[in-house]
PDB file of C-alpha atoms and ligand atoms in Angstrom:
ATOM      1  CA  UNK A   1      49.707-159.434  88.756  1.00 87.00           C
ATOM      2  CA  UNK A   2      49.182-155.800  89.665  1.00 85.00           C
ATOM      3  CA  UNK A   3      48.112-153.571  86.766  1.00 84.00           C
ATOM      4  CA  UNK A   4      49.152-149.927  87.116  1.00 84.00           C
ATOM      5  CA  UNK A   5      46.436-147.291  87.302  1.00 84.00           C
ATOM      6  CA  UNK A   6      46.723-144.144  85.245  1.00 83.00           C
ATOM      7  CA  UNK A   7      45.297-140.735  85.992  1.00 85.00           C
ATOM      8  CA  UNK A   8      44.379-138.456  83.069  1.00 90.00           C
ATOM      9  CA  UNK A   9      45.378-134.793  83.097  1.00 90.00           C
ATOM     10  CA  UNK A  10      46.558-133.805  79.608  1.00 91.00           C
ATOM     11  CA  UNK A  11      43.568-131.715  78.573  1.00 92.00           C
ATOM     12  CA  UNK A  12      39.887-130.966  78.487  1.00 92.00           C
ATOM     13  CA  UNK A  13      37.105-131.072  75.921  1.00 92.00           C
ATOM     14  CA  UNK A  14      34.430-128.480  76.547  1.00 90.00           C
ATOM     15  CA  UNK A  15      31.193-127.455  74.849  1.00 88.00           C
ATOM     16  CA  UNK A  16      33.077-124.507  73.261  1.00 85.00           C
ATOM     17  CA  UNK A  17      35.309-126.947  71.397  1.00 84.00           C
ATOM     18  CA  UNK A  18      32.310-128.476  69.652  1.00 84.00           C
ATOM     19  CA  UNK A  19      31.447-125.638  67.286  1.00 79.00           C
ATOM     20  CA  UNK A  20      33.073-127.528  64.445  1.00 78.00           C
ATOM     21  CA  UNK A  21      31.415-130.260  62.405  1.00 92.00           C
ATOM     22  CA  UNK A  22      32.567-133.580  63.898  1.00 96.00           C
ATOM     23  CA  UNK A  23      34.655-134.478  60.843  1.00 96.00           C
ATOM     24  CA  UNK A  24      36.532-131.168  61.197  1.00 95.00           C
ATOM     25  CA  UNK A  25      37.071-131.789  64.909  1.00 96.00           C
ATOM     26  CA  UNK A  26      38.272-135.287  64.051  1.00 97.00           C
ATOM     27  CA  UNK A  27      40.742-133.810  61.556  1.00 97.00           C
ATOM     28  CA  UNK A  28      41.971-131.379  64.194  1.00 96.00           C
ATOM     29  CA  UNK A  29      42.487-134.197  66.694  1.00 97.00           C
ATOM     30  CA  UNK A  30      44.259-136.295  64.058  1.00 98.00           C
ATOM     31  CA  UNK A  31      46.557-133.358  63.270  1.00 98.00           C
ATOM     32  CA  UNK A  32      47.227-132.935  67.006  1.00 97.00           C
ATOM     33  CA  UNK A  33      48.193-136.622  67.176  1.00 98.00           C
ATOM     34  CA  UNK A  34      50.647-136.111  64.291  1.00 98.00           C
ATOM     35  CA  UNK A  35      52.144-132.870  65.625  1.00 97.00           C
ATOM     36  CA  UNK A  36      52.490-134.337  69.137  1.00 96.00           C
ATOM     37  CA  UNK A  37      54.424-137.284  67.648  1.00 96.00           C
ATOM     38  CA  UNK A  38      51.942-139.892  68.795  1.00 97.00           C
ATOM     39  CA  UNK A  39      53.281-143.302  67.806  1.00 96.00           C
ATOM     40  CA  UNK A  40      51.247-144.614  64.840  1.00 97.00           C
ATOM     41  CA  UNK A  41      48.640-141.807  64.772  1.00 98.00           C
ATOM     42  CA  UNK A  42      46.955-143.461  61.759  1.00 98.00           C
ATOM     43  CA  UNK A  43      46.490-146.873  63.359  1.00 98.00           C
ATOM     44  CA  UNK A  44      42.808-147.552  63.953  1.00 98.00           C
ATOM     45  CA  UNK A  45      40.872-150.580  65.144  1.00 99.00           C
ATOM     46  CA  UNK A  46      38.060-151.503  62.753  1.00 99.00           C
ATOM     47  CA  UNK A  47      35.233-153.729  63.965  1.00 99.00           C
ATOM     48  CA  UNK A  48      33.044-155.723  61.601  1.00 98.00           C
ATOM     49  CA  UNK A  49      30.396-158.422  61.992  1.00 98.00           C
ATOM     50  CA  UNK A  50      30.331-161.660  59.998  1.00 98.00           C
ATOM     51  CA  UNK A  51      27.539-164.169  60.642  1.00 98.00           C
ATOM     52  CA  UNK A  52      26.821-162.438  63.962  1.00 98.00           C
ATOM     53  CA  UNK A  53      30.443-162.680  65.151  1.00 98.00           C
ATOM     54  CA  UNK A  54      32.240-159.378  65.830  1.00 98.00           C
ATOM     55  CA  UNK A  55      35.903-159.182  64.793  1.00 98.00           C
ATOM     56  CA  UNK A  56      38.457-156.384  65.090  1.00 98.00           C
ATOM     57  CA  UNK A  57      41.794-155.630  63.520  1.00 98.00           C
ATOM     58  CA  UNK A  58      44.115-152.636  63.165  1.00 98.00           C
ATOM     59  CA  UNK A  59      44.402-150.871  59.810  1.00 98.00           C
ATOM     60  CA  UNK A  60      45.916-147.561  58.730  1.00 98.00           C
ATOM     61  CA  UNK A  61      43.754-144.536  58.116  1.00 98.00           C
ATOM     62  CA  UNK A  62      44.863-143.357  54.669  1.00 98.00           C
ATOM     63  CA  UNK A  63      42.663-140.366  53.942  1.00 98.00           C
ATOM     64  CA  UNK A  64      40.124-138.075  55.539  1.00 98.00           C
ATOM     65  CA  UNK A  65      37.571-137.057  52.901  1.00 97.00           C
ATOM     66  CA  UNK A  66      34.393-134.974  53.121  1.00 95.00           C
ATOM     67  CA  UNK A  67      32.476-138.276  52.875  1.00 96.00           C
ATOM     68  CA  UNK A  68      34.450-140.093  55.531  1.00 98.00           C
ATOM     69  CA  UNK A  69      37.517-142.037  56.626  1.00 98.00           C
ATOM     70  CA  UNK A  70      39.452-144.169  54.146  1.00 98.00           C
ATOM     71  CA  UNK A  71      41.478-147.346  54.631  1.00 98.00           C
ATOM     72  CA  UNK A  72      42.830-149.893  52.151  1.00 98.00           C
ATOM     73  CA  UNK A  73      42.721-153.649  52.259  1.00 98.00           C
ATOM     74  CA  UNK A  74      41.994-156.875  50.424  1.00 98.00           C
ATOM     75  CA  UNK A  75      38.296-157.024  49.523  1.00 98.00           C
ATOM     76  CA  UNK A  76      38.316-160.827  49.939  1.00 98.00           C
ATOM     77  CA  UNK A  77      39.877-160.766  53.423  1.00 98.00           C
ATOM     78  CA  UNK A  78      37.824-161.629  56.488  1.00 98.00           C
ATOM     79  CA  UNK A  79      36.942-157.942  56.937  1.00 98.00           C
ATOM     80  CA  UNK A  80      36.074-157.628  53.228  1.00 98.00           C
ATOM     81  CA  UNK A  81      33.685-160.578  53.463  1.00 98.00           C
ATOM     82  CA  UNK A  82      32.165-159.136  56.625  1.00 98.00           C
ATOM     83  CA  UNK A  83      31.593-155.727  55.028  1.00 98.00           C
ATOM     84  CA  UNK A  84      30.000-157.439  52.004  1.00 98.00           C
ATOM     85  CA  UNK A  85      27.454-158.952  54.404  1.00 98.00           C
ATOM     86  CA  UNK A  86      27.073-156.051  56.871  1.00 98.00           C
ATOM     87  CA  UNK A  87      28.452-152.662  55.930  1.00 98.00           C
ATOM     88  CA  UNK A  88      27.811-151.033  59.327  1.00 98.00           C
ATOM     89  CA  UNK A  89      31.257-150.910  60.938  1.00 98.00           C
ATOM     90  CA  UNK A  90      32.916-149.218  63.910  1.00 99.00           C
ATOM     91  CA  UNK A  91      36.374-147.665  64.260  1.00 99.00           C
ATOM     92  CA  UNK A  92      38.362-146.825  67.344  1.00 99.00           C
ATOM     93  CA  UNK A  93      41.302-144.426  67.473  1.00 98.00           C
ATOM     94  CA  UNK A  94      43.281-144.346  70.713  1.00 98.00           C
ATOM     95  CA  UNK A  95      45.893-141.621  70.938  1.00 98.00           C
ATOM     96  CA  UNK A  96      47.177-142.565  74.367  1.00 97.00           C
ATOM     97  CA  UNK A  97      49.847-139.843  74.574  1.00 96.00           C
ATOM     98  CA  UNK A  98      47.029-137.275  74.286  1.00 97.00           C
ATOM     99  CA  UNK A  99      44.670-139.283  76.514  1.00 97.00           C
ATOM    100  CA  UNK A 100      42.164-139.200  73.676  1.00 98.00           C
ATOM    101  CA  UNK A 101      39.892-141.719  72.054  1.00 98.00           C
ATOM    102  CA  UNK A 102      37.549-141.301  69.088  1.00 98.00           C
ATOM    103  CA  UNK A 103      34.872-143.860  68.364  1.00 98.00           C
ATOM    104  CA  UNK A 104      33.280-143.773  64.938  1.00 98.00           C
ATOM    105  CA  UNK A 105      30.313-145.730  63.647  1.00 98.00           C
ATOM    106  CA  UNK A 106      29.549-145.657  59.957  1.00 98.00           C
ATOM    107  CA  UNK A 107      28.763-147.324  56.676  1.00 98.00           C
ATOM    108  CA  UNK A 108      31.710-148.799  54.750  1.00 98.00           C
ATOM    109  CA  UNK A 109      31.612-148.457  50.965  1.00 98.00           C
ATOM    110  CA  UNK A 110      34.266-149.244  48.380  1.00 98.00           C
ATOM    111  CA  UNK A 111      35.973-146.108  47.050  1.00 98.00           C
ATOM    112  CA  UNK A 112      35.810-145.652  43.249  1.00 98.00           C
ATOM    113  CA  UNK A 113      38.268-147.904  41.368  1.00 98.00           C
ATOM    114  CA  UNK A 114      40.204-144.857  40.078  1.00 98.00           C
ATOM    115  CA  UNK A 115      40.844-143.713  43.665  1.00 98.00           C
ATOM    116  CA  UNK A 116      42.198-147.145  44.612  1.00 98.00           C
ATOM    117  CA  UNK A 117      44.281-147.194  41.390  1.00 98.00           C
ATOM    118  CA  UNK A 118      45.834-143.852  42.256  1.00 98.00           C
ATOM    119  CA  UNK A 119      46.667-144.874  45.848  1.00 98.00           C
ATOM    120  CA  UNK A 120      47.983-148.287  44.738  1.00 98.00           C
ATOM    121  CA  UNK A 121      50.254-146.650  42.171  1.00 98.00           C
ATOM    122  CA  UNK A 122      51.886-144.589  44.934  1.00 98.00           C
ATOM    123  CA  UNK A 123      52.704-147.606  47.116  1.00 97.00           C
ATOM    124  CA  UNK A 124      56.248-149.025  47.220  1.00 98.00           C
ATOM    125  CA  UNK A 125      56.737-151.738  44.590  1.00 98.00           C
ATOM    126  CA  UNK A 126      57.262-154.412  47.242  1.00 97.00           C
ATOM    127  CA  UNK A 127      53.902-153.598  48.847  1.00 98.00           C
ATOM    128  CA  UNK A 128      52.275-153.690  45.405  1.00 98.00           C
ATOM    129  CA  UNK A 129      53.713-157.154  44.764  1.00 98.00           C
ATOM    130  CA  UNK A 130      52.695-158.207  48.276  1.00 98.00           C
ATOM    131  CA  UNK A 131      49.093-157.335  47.481  1.00 98.00           C
ATOM    132  CA  UNK A 132      49.247-159.828  44.580  1.00 98.00           C
ATOM    133  CA  UNK A 133      51.099-162.494  46.553  1.00 97.00           C
ATOM    134  CA  UNK A 134      48.827-162.479  49.600  1.00 97.00           C
ATOM    135  CA  UNK A 135      45.304-163.879  49.524  1.00 95.00           C
ATOM    136  CA  UNK A 136      44.761-162.054  52.774  1.00 96.00           C
ATOM    137  CA  UNK A 137      43.181-164.069  55.616  1.00 94.00           C
ATOM    138  CA  UNK A 138      43.349-167.425  53.749  1.00 95.00           C
ATOM    139  CA  UNK A 139      45.231-170.393  55.221  1.00 96.00           C
ATOM    140  CA  UNK A 140      48.693-171.082  53.757  1.00 96.00           C
ATOM    141  CA  UNK A 141      50.920-174.110  54.276  1.00 96.00           C
ATOM    142  CA  UNK A 142      54.081-172.220  55.195  1.00 97.00           C
ATOM    143  CA  UNK A 143      56.058-169.017  54.609  1.00 97.00           C
ATOM    144  CA  UNK A 144      57.815-170.515  51.579  1.00 97.00           C
ATOM    145  CA  UNK A 145      54.503-170.621  49.766  1.00 97.00           C
ATOM    146  CA  UNK A 146      54.227-166.866  50.229  1.00 96.00           C
ATOM    147  CA  UNK A 147      57.819-166.234  49.085  1.00 97.00           C
ATOM    148  CA  UNK A 148      57.245-168.373  45.986  1.00 97.00           C
ATOM    149  CA  UNK A 149      54.106-166.425  45.136  1.00 97.00           C
ATOM    150  CA  UNK A 150      56.048-163.179  45.608  1.00 98.00           C
ATOM    151  CA  UNK A 151      58.726-164.424  43.160  1.00 98.00           C
ATOM    152  CA  UNK A 152      56.030-165.485  40.727  1.00 98.00           C
ATOM    153  CA  UNK A 153      54.611-161.944  40.613  1.00 98.00           C
ATOM    154  CA  UNK A 154      58.068-160.330  40.567  1.00 97.00           C
ATOM    155  CA  UNK A 155      58.708-162.313  37.375  1.00 98.00           C
ATOM    156  CA  UNK A 156      55.268-161.678  35.943  1.00 98.00           C
ATOM    157  CA  UNK A 157      55.557-157.888  36.313  1.00 98.00           C
ATOM    158  CA  UNK A 158      59.316-157.680  35.687  1.00 97.00           C
ATOM    159  CA  UNK A 159      60.205-154.354  34.079  1.00 97.00           C
ATOM    160  CA  UNK A 160      56.620-153.053  34.098  1.00 97.00           C
ATOM    161  CA  UNK A 161      54.403-151.196  36.523  1.00 97.00           C
ATOM    162  CA  UNK A 162      52.446-153.419  38.926  1.00 98.00           C
ATOM    163  CA  UNK A 163      48.697-153.014  38.297  1.00 98.00           C
ATOM    164  CA  UNK A 164      46.239-153.003  41.194  1.00 98.00           C
ATOM    165  CA  UNK A 165      44.674-156.409  41.852  1.00 98.00           C
ATOM    166  CA  UNK A 166      40.901-156.132  41.483  1.00 98.00           C
ATOM    167  CA  UNK A 167      40.412-157.574  44.953  1.00 98.00           C
ATOM    168  CA  UNK A 168      42.487-154.867  46.616  1.00 98.00           C
ATOM    169  CA  UNK A 169      41.264-151.338  47.285  1.00 98.00           C
ATOM    170  CA  UNK A 170      39.854-148.766  49.630  1.00 98.00           C
ATOM    171  CA  UNK A 171      36.801-148.416  51.792  1.00 98.00           C
ATOM    172  CA  UNK A 172      35.413-145.092  52.900  1.00 98.00           C
ATOM    173  CA  UNK A 173      33.603-145.257  56.215  1.00 98.00           C
ATOM    174  CA  UNK A 174      30.802-142.701  56.022  1.00 98.00           C
ATOM    175  CA  UNK A 175      30.254-141.694  59.642  1.00 97.00           C
ATOM    176  CA  UNK A 176      26.847-141.876  61.322  1.00 97.00           C
ATOM    177  CA  UNK A 177      28.249-141.083  64.773  1.00 98.00           C
ATOM    178  CA  UNK A 178      31.440-139.790  66.348  1.00 98.00           C
ATOM    179  CA  UNK A 179      32.322-139.883  70.013  1.00 98.00           C
ATOM    180  CA  UNK A 180      35.189-137.746  71.272  1.00 98.00           C
ATOM    181  CA  UNK A 181      36.703-138.800  74.593  1.00 98.00           C
ATOM    182  CA  UNK A 182      39.230-136.810  76.581  1.00 97.00           C
ATOM    183  CA  UNK A 183      40.599-138.367  79.761  1.00 96.00           C
ATOM    184  CA  UNK A 184      40.175-136.271  82.922  1.00 95.00           C
ATOM    185  CA  UNK A 185      41.256-136.660  86.549  1.00 92.00           C
ATOM    186  CA  UNK A 186      39.196-138.863  88.844  1.00 91.00           C
ATOM    187  CA  UNK A 187      37.723-140.723  85.867  1.00 92.00           C
ATOM    188  CA  UNK A 188      35.446-137.716  85.212  1.00 93.00           C
ATOM    189  CA  UNK A 189      36.286-137.818  81.536  1.00 95.00           C
ATOM    190  CA  UNK A 190      34.800-135.533  78.888  1.00 97.00           C
ATOM    191  CA  UNK A 191      32.699-137.441  76.355  1.00 97.00           C
ATOM    192  CA  UNK A 192      30.705-135.914  73.513  1.00 97.00           C
ATOM    193  CA  UNK A 193      28.595-137.949  71.148  1.00 97.00           C
ATOM    194  CA  UNK A 194      27.686-136.555  67.733  1.00 97.00           C
ATOM    195  CA  UNK A 195      24.876-138.351  65.925  1.00 97.00           C
ATOM    196  CA  UNK A 196      23.560-137.562  62.491  1.00 93.00           C
ATOM    197  CA  UNK A 197      19.799-137.089  62.172  1.00 87.00           C
ATOM    198  CA  UNK A 198      18.487-136.258  58.694  1.00 87.00           C
ATOM    199  CA  UNK A 199      21.968-135.050  57.761  1.00 87.00           C
ATOM    200  CA  UNK A 200      22.136-132.675  60.751  1.00 92.00           C
ATOM    201  CA  UNK A 201      24.670-133.338  63.501  1.00 95.00           C
ATOM    202  CA  UNK A 202      23.380-133.347  67.071  1.00 94.00           C
ATOM    203  CA  UNK A 203      25.754-133.420  70.008  1.00 95.00           C
ATOM    204  CA  UNK A 204      25.280-134.601  73.595  1.00 96.00           C
ATOM    205  CA  UNK A 205      27.624-134.845  76.552  1.00 96.00           C
ATOM    206  CA  UNK A 206      27.770-138.384  77.949  1.00 98.00           C
ATOM    207  CA  UNK A 207      28.497-139.430  81.470  1.00 98.00           C
ATOM    208  CA  UNK A 208      32.011-140.863  81.671  1.00 97.00           C
TER     209      UNK A 208
HETATM  210  C1  FMN B 301      49.746-151.108  62.753  1.00 75.04           C
HETATM  211  C2  FMN B 301      49.018-152.009  61.779  1.00 75.04           C
HETATM  212  C3  FMN B 301      48.551-151.486  60.589  1.00 75.04           C
HETATM  213  C4  FMN B 301      47.862-152.305  59.671  1.00 75.04           C
HETATM  214  N1  FMN B 301      47.368-151.734  58.537  1.00 75.04           N
HETATM  215  C5  FMN B 301      46.634-152.503  57.692  1.00 75.04           C
HETATM  216  C6  FMN B 301      45.979-151.898  56.576  1.00 75.04           C
HETATM  217  O1  FMN B 301      46.036-150.682  56.354  1.00 75.04           O
HETATM  218  N2  FMN B 301      45.273-152.727  55.762  1.00 75.04           N
HETATM  219  C7  FMN B 301      45.134-154.063  55.984  1.00 75.04           C
HETATM  220  O2  FMN B 301      44.482-154.752  55.209  1.00 75.04           O
HETATM  221  N3  FMN B 301      45.736-154.649  57.049  1.00 75.04           N
HETATM  222  C8  FMN B 301      46.466-153.901  57.905  1.00 75.04           C
HETATM  223  N4  FMN B 301      47.044-154.477  59.013  1.00 75.04           N
HETATM  224  C9  FMN B 301      46.843-155.928  59.235  1.00 75.04           C
HETATM  225  C10 FMN B 301      45.456-156.150  59.856  1.00 75.04           C
HETATM  226  O3  FMN B 301      45.496-155.855  61.238  1.00 75.04           O
HETATM  227  C11 FMN B 301      44.923-157.580  59.671  1.00 75.04           C
HETATM  228  O4  FMN B 301      45.825-158.507  60.207  1.00 75.04           O
HETATM  229  C12 FMN B 301      44.665-157.930  58.204  1.00 75.04           C
HETATM  230  O5  FMN B 301      44.084-156.850  57.510  1.00 75.04           O
HETATM  231  C13 FMN B 301      43.732-159.135  58.100  1.00 75.04           C
HETATM  232  O6  FMN B 301      42.532-158.836  58.781  1.00 75.04           O
HETATM  233  P1  FMN B 301      41.177-159.668  58.587  1.00 75.04           P
HETATM  234  O7  FMN B 301      41.558-161.141  58.504  1.00 75.04           O
HETATM  235  O8  FMN B 301      40.367-159.344  59.785  1.00 75.04           O
HETATM  236  O9  FMN B 301      40.542-159.185  57.314  1.00 75.04           O
HETATM  237  C14 FMN B 301      47.705-153.689  59.945  1.00 75.04           C
HETATM  238  C15 FMN B 301      48.184-154.205  61.154  1.00 75.04           C
HETATM  239  C16 FMN B 301      48.819-153.377  62.060  1.00 75.04           C
HETATM  240  C17 FMN B 301      49.281-153.963  63.372  1.00 75.04           C
END
């Protein structure tokens, strides 16, 4: 099978673009992805380690805070268990239409319960019930089991607001490094790595 090659010519990233703090530059790139109608601009791969085994999955970025990048999940899922054991995680955003990638390393911490409560309360009711029905990442016998659990919680919370399950909530990934990658012709891509040393960001250009 022949895999097509792609040349990159959408843009550049130069030293002049790096005057911003990396989180601000990240926000700018995220906003570019939204305004350029990138498909699923919020989708991000999160890598965790459990018992020495790396695993990845896609989640949705749900907030960009001063402290870091927020996503929501089940705290007892595979990723939740991994973060419990090793809270150093990595994230990878690939905005292919912009020929851009951002790699983030950081420390994942649960967001305060009130923050998760607020976000949960804004979710569609079906998603709220789904959070109760799904013991995410556990083995189930068949789909019917899931539907039955959904009905069970529909009945349980009939006519009332659905509270947030305690095992469901947000993580904020507090960044320790950011790498911004802009594809360039001839594979001479622009790469800049920001690392935090004693709370001061240092930046270096990396060879593509
Ligand atoms: C586009 C996309 C967005 C997703 N967003 C989330 C999310 O925000 N939170 C989440 O827990 N799972 C999300 N998932 C499902 C995860 O990829 C994954 O299957 C699930 O979280 C279980 O992962 P784990 O077993 O590694 O913990 C998403 C999947 C896709 C494809």
